[in-house]
Amino acid sequence: MFTMISQIVIGATGFAAALLLMYGLKRMSSPATAASGIRVAGLGMLVAVLASFLYVFDVRAAAKPHLVVNLGLAVLALAIGGSVAWWAGKTVKMTAMPQMVAIYNGMGGGAAGAIAAVELFGNRTQGATQLVVTLLGALIGAISLSGSLIAWAKLDSILKRPLQFRGQQAINAVVALAMLAVCGLIVVAVAGGPLLLIPLPGLICLLFGLALLLGIMATLPIGGADMPVVISIYNACTGIAVGLEGYVLQNPALMIAGTVVGAAGTLLTLIMAKAMNRSVGSVLFKTFGPAPKHKRGTIAGIEKPVEAADAAIYMRYAKTVIIVPGYGLAVSQGQQKLYDFVKLLAAAGVSVKFAIHPVAGRMPGQMDVLLAEAGVPYDMIFQLADINDQFATADVALVIGANDVVNPAARTDKSSPVYGMPILNADQAKRAYVVKRGQGKGYAGILNSLFYAPNTEMVYGDASVVLAKMIEAVRGLDSAAA
Amino acid sequence: MAVNDFTGLYIFMLAAFAGWVIIGNVPAILHTPLMSGSNFVHGIVVVGGLFALLNATTILEQAIGFTAVLLGAGNAAGGYAVTVRMLAMFKSTDEKPLHKKRSRPHHHAAKHA
């Protein structure tokens, strides 16, 4: 009786969860409804998790004696995993958001892999299809786990530079083939084929080992600038792994939610890669190589330093200023000061706009989030396609903590690693001010000819400190005039 | 609920189309929150982890099942927390009368100058 009722309730809540998750995701894809979308999806998740405790009425006979222990472990795991991640998510700095998403994503991949491991070690899969799907989910989940962790380490600057060596792709291919071969051996072993050198549990361990290794090896050579695309790929991978495990567990809610994320994540990856003018293939297999050596130091002109106060006063009397914020601004936590400065300029009659490159920050859209956090209203923020023509008529382009996204080499220099990436035309403004910590190269490690252009002046210093000086200069001027 | 091989394929196919359509036309401004939001959605894997753990019969299965629930719960709870935080910052100008468009007389003139 209980079994029947619990099955109906689990079925109904699973359906409701799938519906709410999809509807929530749909609402999240438009700014006006996004905030309510995540709540709708959250409700779906809550319903599904609560209902899954009804599984206790329907466990395998062999699991009945362990039920109390298992239930205790389940509550404990939910409490620990949920509260730690919740706390981390509530306290993480907005600038560290991409790393955080990478970690959560790795956790999802790990969970999918672990479910597959339980099925495999327990030899529970029925038939060849289920076994193959379980294996696929296992290896995709495991690759997503270790790959996401490497992506986190790179974004968190624990791993500083891409690790590249000769024959890397060949070695990765060998690891991938070995992984697939082990899958084949497992299928043979489960089907009761000839006795193998390694027993089944050993093969399963080997499979997970190889998949984790492949995730690490495939992510290590990829440069930091490409990490957003990589996280998006692993996000889609985790979705697919979850969908596959949903099939194995005969749970349509998991199948639907996982597959929806797999497809949505794939599309999101393509959109992002397009914004960076990188193909997904080139992100994964043709990494940003070391910048051509002969290019170093061959750019004509010199970097001309200017005082922050002088730049500020020049902007105070300009008609139009376009600001190009980059990750350096976020690192120095200068968004609030920047907006304060912008308010001063606007009060003095200057038309100020923000130009956001699709990959400003470490993740597409991250700069929009950071500016929104500082209170900058939407109608001052413009995306690349909408504002790029206006640089030519702007008096000043103020580049703060951005580098590669304004590198003119992307337009002209075929040997440059950023060649072909759409850039913001900061070099076309009548004057460009570049706020930068010091002389040096950007995240992708490439020289930037904008810094040497005749109409460019460099304001050296931490973005926050520079902006404080700029605010002081304009305030001093206005109070002297008053 | 039993899902046989072909119904499974139909579910995968329809869900894949749904995911593709749902994300279509998303503005760049929402890329990060949406990646985080879809990251939250696959946190549903915690349900599968619970199923595996509650049906565990050996210590090994209990250990792996525990890991699955722990990681899945982290994925769901953390994904939700960061997505809510990010989306809470997105307010349209209507909701923030303080930041109403500061249109200046030359605002549009400069644009077309």
Tab-separated table of N, CA, C and O in Angstrom, chain A residues 365-453:
chain	number	residue	atom	x	y	z
A	365	GLY	N	29.461	38.057	-19.481
A	365	GLY	CA	28.403	38.660	-18.676
A	365	GLY	C	28.835	38.975	-17.258
A	365	GLY	O	28.094	39.597	-16.510
A	366	GLN	N	30.034	38.557	-16.861
A	366	GLN	CA	30.433	38.793	-15.473
A	366	GLN	C	30.560	40.282	-15.170
A	366	GLN	O	30.201	40.743	-14.094
A	367	MET	N	31.077	41.052	-16.154
A	367	MET	CA	31.247	42.481	-15.920
A	367	MET	C	29.893	43.160	-15.737
A	367	MET	O	29.759	44.084	-14.929
A	368	ASP	N	28.883	42.702	-16.460
A	368	ASP	CA	27.531	43.254	-16.284
A	368	ASP	C	27.066	43.045	-14.843
A	368	ASP	O	26.487	43.931	-14.226
A	369	VAL	N	27.350	41.843	-14.324
A	369	VAL	CA	26.956	41.534	-12.948
A	369	VAL	C	27.690	42.459	-11.978
A	369	VAL	O	27.103	43.020	-11.048
A	370	LEU	N	29.000	42.638	-12.213
A	370	LEU	CA	29.794	43.444	-11.284
A	370	LEU	C	29.353	44.907	-11.299
A	370	LEU	O	29.293	45.558	-10.258
A	371	LEU	N	29.039	45.434	-12.487
A	371	LEU	CA	28.571	46.821	-12.564
A	371	LEU	C	27.188	46.950	-11.929
A	371	LEU	O	26.908	47.920	-11.224
A	372	ALA	N	26.338	45.944	-12.159
A	372	ALA	CA	25.006	45.966	-11.548
A	372	ALA	C	25.135	45.986	-10.033
A	372	ALA	O	24.401	46.680	-9.326
A	373	GLU	N	26.128	45.234	-9.525
A	373	GLU	CA	26.357	45.195	-8.085
A	373	GLU	C	26.698	46.580	-7.550
A	373	GLU	O	26.299	46.955	-6.448
A	374	ALA	N	27.450	47.350	-8.351
A	374	ALA	CA	27.838	48.691	-7.909
A	374	ALA	C	26.705	49.699	-8.106
A	374	ALA	O	26.846	50.866	-7.737
A	375	GLY	N	25.609	49.282	-8.694
A	375	GLY	CA	24.451	50.169	-8.829
A	375	GLY	C	24.361	50.883	-10.164
A	375	GLY	O	23.511	51.748	-10.350
A	376	VAL	N	25.243	50.546	-11.118
A	376	VAL	CA	25.185	51.196	-12.430
A	376	VAL	C	23.891	50.780	-13.133
A	376	VAL	O	23.622	49.590	-13.255
A	377	PRO	N	23.080	51.742	-13.550
A	377	PRO	CA	21.821	51.367	-14.205
A	377	PRO	C	22.069	50.794	-15.599
A	377	PRO	O	23.075	51.097	-16.239
A	378	TYR	N	21.111	49.960	-15.988
A	378	TYR	CA	21.196	49.294	-17.284
A	378	TYR	C	21.471	50.196	-18.461
A	378	TYR	O	22.226	49.874	-19.354
A	379	ASP	N	20.762	51.346	-18.486
A	379	ASP	CA	20.784	52.133	-19.724
A	379	ASP	C	22.120	52.828	-19.948
A	379	ASP	O	22.309	53.501	-20.944
A	380	MET	N	23.072	52.682	-19.023
A	380	MET	CA	24.419	53.202	-19.274
A	380	MET	C	25.330	52.100	-19.826
A	380	MET	O	26.446	52.379	-20.255
A	381	ILE	N	24.870	50.872	-19.781
A	381	ILE	CA	25.719	49.743	-20.164
A	381	ILE	C	25.378	49.281	-21.577
A	381	ILE	O	24.217	49.004	-21.888
A	382	PHE	N	26.391	49.233	-22.426
A	382	PHE	CA	26.174	48.862	-23.820
A	382	PHE	C	27.059	47.683	-24.185
A	382	PHE	O	28.198	47.585	-23.737
A	383	GLN	N	26.517	46.790	-25.005
A	383	GLN	CA	27.298	45.646	-25.471
A	383	GLN	C	28.078	46.048	-26.723
A	383	GLN	O	27.769	47.044	-27.368
A	384	LEU	N	29.090	45.251	-27.024
A	384	LEU	CA	30.031	45.571	-28.095
A	384	LEU	C	29.347	46.005	-29.395
A	384	LEU	O	29.659	47.069	-29.938
A	385	ALA	N	28.405	45.230	-29.873
A	385	ALA	CA	27.812	45.510	-31.179
A	385	ALA	C	27.067	46.844	-31.180
A	385	ALA	O	26.989	47.521	-32.204
A	386	ASP	N	26.539	47.226	-30.005
A	386	ASP	CA	25.709	48.433	-29.951
A	386	ASP	C	26.518	49.714	-29.823
A	386	ASP	O	26.022	50.799	-30.093
A	387	ILE	N	27.759	49.606	-29.371
A	387	ILE	CA	28.493	50.835	-29.063
A	387	ILE	C	29.755	51.002	-29.892
A	387	ILE	O	30.317	52.096	-29.973
A	388	ASN	N	30.190	49.943	-30.564
A	388	ASN	CA	31.519	49.992	-31.167
A	388	ASN	C	31.679	51.125	-32.189
A	388	ASN	O	32.764	51.669	-32.343
A	389	ASP	N	30.590	51.503	-32.871
A	389	ASP	CA	30.675	52.582	-33.844
A	389	ASP	C	30.820	53.947	-33.179
A	389	ASP	O	31.202	54.918	-33.825
A	390	GLN	N	30.477	54.026	-31.895
A	390	GLN	CA	30.472	55.339	-31.239
A	390	GLN	C	31.844	55.766	-30.727
A	390	GLN	O	32.036	56.924	-30.366
A	391	PHE	N	32.815	54.835	-30.713
A	391	PHE	CA	34.151	55.217	-30.256
A	391	PHE	C	34.748	56.289	-31.166
A	391	PHE	O	35.429	57.199	-30.713
A	392	ALA	N	34.486	56.176	-32.467
A	392	ALA	CA	35.093	57.082	-33.431
A	392	ALA	C	34.702	58.532	-33.153
A	392	ALA	O	35.449	59.456	-33.469
A	393	THR	N	33.521	58.758	-32.551
A	393	THR	CA	33.079	60.113	-32.280
A	393	THR	C	33.235	60.483	-30.804
A	393	THR	O	32.876	61.584	-30.405
A	394	ALA	N	33.761	59.559	-30.000
A	394	ALA	CA	33.908	59.838	-28.565
A	394	ALA	C	35.161	60.653	-28.313
A	394	ALA	O	36.164	60.498	-29.001
A	395	ASP	N	35.081	61.538	-27.309
A	395	ASP	CA	36.259	62.325	-26.958
A	395	ASP	C	37.288	61.471	-26.242
A	395	ASP	O	38.486	61.581	-26.482
A	396	VAL	N	36.793	60.635	-25.325
A	396	VAL	CA	37.716	59.841	-24.528
A	396	VAL	C	37.222	58.407	-24.424
A	396	VAL	O	36.035	58.167	-24.233
A	397	ALA	N	38.157	57.470	-24.567
A	397	ALA	CA	37.886	56.087	-24.183
A	397	ALA	C	38.716	55.821	-22.936
A	397	ALA	O	39.940	55.988	-22.954
A	398	LEU	N	38.042	55.489	-21.839
A	398	LEU	CA	38.744	55.217	-20.589
A	398	LEU	C	38.777	53.708	-20.381
A	398	LEU	O	37.754	53.082	-20.108
A	399	VAL	N	39.966	53.135	-20.555
A	399	VAL	CA	40.120	51.684	-20.437
A	399	VAL	C	40.640	51.384	-19.032
A	399	VAL	O	41.716	51.852	-18.652
A	400	ILE	N	39.864	50.651	-18.253
A	400	ILE	CA	40.268	50.381	-16.871
A	400	ILE	C	40.423	48.886	-16.646
A	400	ILE	O	39.449	48.141	-16.638
A	401	GLY	N	41.656	48.469	-16.491
A	401	GLY	CA	41.898	47.063	-16.164
A	401	GLY	C	41.539	46.110	-17.275
A	401	GLY	O	41.366	44.923	-17.044
A	402	ALA	N	41.380	46.636	-18.484
A	402	ALA	CA	41.131	45.752	-19.625
A	402	ALA	C	42.354	45.818	-20.528
A	402	ALA	O	43.079	46.800	-20.526
A	403	ASN	N	42.605	44.771	-21.274
A	403	ASN	CA	43.794	44.768	-22.115
A	403	ASN	C	43.517	44.057	-23.445
A	403	ASN	O	43.397	44.712	-24.483
A	404	ASP	N	43.370	42.755	-23.403
A	404	ASP	CA	43.231	41.998	-24.647
A	404	ASP	C	41.986	42.400	-25.443
A	404	ASP	O	41.989	42.331	-26.669
A	405	VAL	N	40.923	42.844	-24.744
A	405	VAL	CA	39.676	43.157	-25.450
A	405	VAL	C	39.748	44.487	-26.203
A	405	VAL	O	38.815	44.854	-26.902
A	406	VAL	N	40.852	45.244	-26.027
A	406	VAL	CA	41.018	46.483	-26.792
A	406	VAL	C	42.311	46.439	-27.610
A	406	VAL	O	42.827	47.466	-28.018
A	407	ASN	N	42.835	45.237	-27.831
A	407	ASN	CA	44.101	45.119	-28.558
A	407	ASN	C	43.861	45.180	-30.068
A	407	ASN	O	43.275	44.259	-30.640
A	408	PRO	N	44.317	46.268	-30.721
A	408	PRO	CA	44.056	46.408	-32.157
A	408	PRO	C	44.689	45.296	-32.990
A	408	PRO	O	44.297	45.087	-34.146
A	409	ALA	N	45.650	44.578	-32.415
A	409	ALA	CA	46.280	43.478	-33.151
A	409	ALA	C	45.237	42.439	-33.571
A	409	ALA	O	45.431	41.731	-34.561
A	410	ALA	N	44.134	42.373	-32.831
A	410	ALA	CA	43.095	41.405	-33.166
A	410	ALA	C	42.511	41.681	-34.541
A	410	ALA	O	41.985	40.796	-35.204
A	411	ARG	N	42.596	42.971	-34.980
A	411	ARG	CA	42.043	43.341	-36.283
A	411	ARG	C	43.013	43.050	-37.415
A	411	ARG	O	42.612	42.632	-38.496
A	412	THR	N	44.303	43.304	-37.165
A	412	THR	CA	45.238	43.371	-38.275
A	412	THR	C	46.325	42.300	-38.266
A	412	THR	O	46.754	41.851	-39.320
A	413	ASP	N	46.781	41.914	-37.075
A	413	ASP	CA	47.982	41.091	-36.999
A	413	ASP	C	47.632	39.609	-37.014
A	413	ASP	O	47.221	39.032	-36.012
A	414	LYS	N	47.820	38.986	-38.186
A	414	LYS	CA	47.423	37.583	-38.326
A	414	LYS	C	48.233	36.663	-37.437
A	414	LYS	O	47.802	35.560	-37.118
A	415	SER	N	49.434	37.101	-37.017
A	415	SER	CA	50.265	36.210	-36.208
A	415	SER	C	49.909	36.325	-34.726
A	415	SER	O	50.412	35.577	-33.904
A	416	SER	N	49.005	37.277	-34.406
A	416	SER	CA	48.670	37.453	-32.993
A	416	SER	C	47.667	36.393	-32.545
A	416	SER	O	46.743	36.051	-33.281
A	417	PRO	N	47.866	35.879	-31.332
A	417	PRO	CA	46.932	34.854	-30.836
A	417	PRO	C	45.497	35.362	-30.700
A	417	PRO	O	44.569	34.575	-30.688
A	418	VAL	N	45.321	36.695	-30.569
A	418	VAL	CA	43.962	37.211	-30.435
A	418	VAL	C	43.374	37.590	-31.793
A	418	VAL	O	42.268	38.109	-31.868
A	419	TYR	N	44.125	37.319	-32.896
A	419	TYR	CA	43.666	37.741	-34.210
A	419	TYR	C	42.263	37.212	-34.490
A	419	TYR	O	41.978	36.031	-34.302
A	420	GLY	N	41.398	38.114	-34.937
A	420	GLY	CA	40.046	37.711	-35.308
A	420	GLY	C	39.028	37.908	-34.203
A	420	GLY	O	37.839	37.924	-34.464
A	421	MET	N	39.478	38.068	-32.961
A	421	MET	CA	38.525	38.297	-31.882
A	421	MET	C	37.949	39.706	-32.033
A	421	MET	O	38.690	40.651	-32.264
A	422	PRO	N	36.623	39.870	-31.962
A	422	PRO	CA	36.087	41.228	-32.040
A	422	PRO	C	36.580	42.034	-30.838
A	422	PRO	O	36.599	41.523	-29.721
A	423	ILE	N	37.018	43.265	-31.085
A	423	ILE	CA	37.514	44.081	-29.969
A	423	ILE	C	36.728	45.375	-29.901
A	423	ILE	O	36.071	45.778	-30.861
A	424	LEU	N	36.802	46.031	-28.767
A	424	LEU	CA	36.211	47.354	-28.611
A	424	LEU	C	37.173	48.372	-29.220
A	424	LEU	O	38.376	48.332	-28.958
A	425	ASN	N	36.632	49.292	-30.023
A	425	ASN	CA	37.481	50.202	-30.794
A	425	ASN	C	37.987	51.382	-29.963
A	425	ASN	O	37.878	52.527	-30.384
A	426	ALA	N	38.543	51.106	-28.818
A	426	ALA	CA	39.012	52.180	-27.943
A	426	ALA	C	40.078	53.021	-28.638
A	426	ALA	O	40.220	54.220	-28.365
A	427	ASP	N	40.818	52.420	-29.544
A	427	ASP	CA	41.894	53.144	-30.239
A	427	ASP	C	41.353	54.188	-31.204
A	427	ASP	O	42.091	55.036	-31.682
A	428	GLN	N	40.049	54.141	-31.514
A	428	GLN	CA	39.478	55.104	-32.466
A	428	GLN	C	38.976	56.375	-31.792
A	428	GLN	O	38.630	57.348	-32.463
A	429	ALA	N	38.912	56.366	-30.465
A	429	ALA	CA	38.488	57.581	-29.757
A	429	ALA	C	39.557	58.655	-29.927
A	429	ALA	O	40.712	58.354	-30.223
A	430	LYS	N	39.138	59.934	-29.750
A	430	LYS	CA	40.108	61.016	-29.949
A	430	LYS	C	41.269	60.858	-28.980
A	430	LYS	O	42.404	61.151	-29.293
A	431	ARG	N	40.947	60.428	-27.765
A	431	ARG	CA	42.018	60.138	-26.825
A	431	ARG	C	41.659	58.885	-26.030
A	431	ARG	O	40.489	58.666	-25.741
A	432	ALA	N	42.653	58.082	-25.724
A	432	ALA	CA	42.412	56.911	-24.882
A	432	ALA	C	43.256	57.023	-23.618
A	432	ALA	O	44.443	57.342	-23.681
A	433	TYR	N	42.613	56.850	-22.476
A	433	TYR	CA	43.345	56.714	-21.215
A	433	TYR	C	43.279	55.254	-20.812
A	433	TYR	O	42.205	54.652	-20.814
A	434	VAL	N	44.437	54.708	-20.473
A	434	VAL	CA	44.467	53.312	-20.051
A	434	VAL	C	44.941	53.250	-18.608
A	434	VAL	O	46.061	53.653	-18.302
A	435	VAL	N	44.052	52.801	-17.719
A	435	VAL	CA	44.436	52.623	-16.318
A	435	VAL	C	44.928	51.201	-16.153
A	435	VAL	O	44.238	50.250	-16.486
A	436	LYS	N	46.166	51.083	-15.632
A	436	LYS	CA	46.817	49.783	-15.629
A	436	LYS	C	47.760	49.731	-14.445
A	436	LYS	O	48.343	50.738	-14.062
A	437	ARG	N	47.903	48.567	-13.851
A	437	ARG	CA	48.755	48.432	-12.663
A	437	ARG	C	50.210	48.777	-12.963
A	437	ARG	O	50.919	49.315	-12.128
A	438	GLY	N	50.652	48.446	-14.144
A	438	GLY	CA	52.044	48.717	-14.497
A	438	GLY	C	52.259	48.279	-15.922
A	438	GLY	O	51.329	47.798	-16.578
A	439	GLN	N	53.478	48.453	-16.430
A	439	GLN	CA	53.732	47.988	-17.778
A	439	GLN	C	53.699	46.476	-17.766
A	439	GLN	O	54.208	45.848	-16.862
A	440	GLY	N	53.087	45.898	-18.772
A	440	GLY	CA	53.033	44.438	-18.812
A	440	GLY	C	51.961	43.984	-19.760
A	440	GLY	O	51.254	44.786	-20.363
A	441	LYS	N	51.853	42.692	-19.860
A	441	LYS	CA	50.934	42.125	-20.830
A	441	LYS	C	49.633	41.703	-20.169
A	441	LYS	O	49.537	41.607	-18.963
A	442	GLY	N	48.617	41.460	-20.987
A	442	GLY	CA	47.302	41.074	-20.486
A	442	GLY	C	47.234	39.606	-20.127
A	442	GLY	O	48.240	38.907	-20.126
A	443	TYR	N	46.020	39.164	-19.837
A	443	TYR	CA	45.795	37.799	-19.383
A	443	TYR	C	46.299	36.792	-20.408
A	443	TYR	O	46.836	35.756	-20.072
A	444	ALA	N	46.132	37.127	-21.693
A	444	ALA	CA	46.563	36.205	-22.726
A	444	ALA	C	48.062	36.341	-23.007
A	444	ALA	O	48.616	35.606	-23.794
A	445	GLY	N	48.722	37.294	-22.339
A	445	GLY	CA	50.165	37.428	-22.464
A	445	GLY	C	50.633	38.014	-23.775
A	445	GLY	O	51.672	37.628	-24.307
A	446	ILE	N	49.887	38.999	-24.293
A	446	ILE	CA	50.226	39.543	-25.606
A	446	ILE	C	50.439	41.056	-25.478
A	446	ILE	O	49.725	41.729	-24.731
A	447	LEU	N	51.405	41.579	-26.258
A	447	LEU	CA	51.619	43.034	-26.273
A	447	LEU	C	50.410	43.731	-26.878
A	447	LEU	O	49.706	43.180	-27.719
A	448	ASN	N	50.197	44.974	-26.455
A	448	ASN	CA	49.029	45.709	-26.931
A	448	ASN	C	49.470	47.034	-27.536
A	448	ASN	O	49.962	47.918	-26.837
A	449	SER	N	49.296	47.180	-28.847
A	449	SER	CA	49.795	48.380	-29.525
A	449	SER	C	48.988	49.617	-29.160
A	449	SER	O	49.431	50.736	-29.362
A	450	LEU	N	47.779	49.434	-28.601
A	450	LEU	CA	46.990	50.587	-28.167
A	450	LEU	C	47.781	51.421	-27.155
A	450	LEU	O	47.728	52.652	-27.174
A	451	PHE	N	48.544	50.741	-26.282
A	451	PHE	CA	49.264	51.445	-25.230
A	451	PHE	C	50.362	52.342	-25.798
A	451	PHE	O	50.831	53.259	-25.136
A	452	TYR	N	50.789	52.045	-27.028
A	452	TYR	CA	51.895	52.792	-27.633
A	452	TYR	C	51.408	53.807	-28.662
A	452	TYR	O	52.195	54.521	-29.250
A	453	ALA	N	50.072	53.844	-28.863
A	453	ALA	CA	49.529	54.722	-29.899
A	453	ALA	C	49.716	56.193	-29.500
A	453	ALA	O	49.763	56.516	-28.320
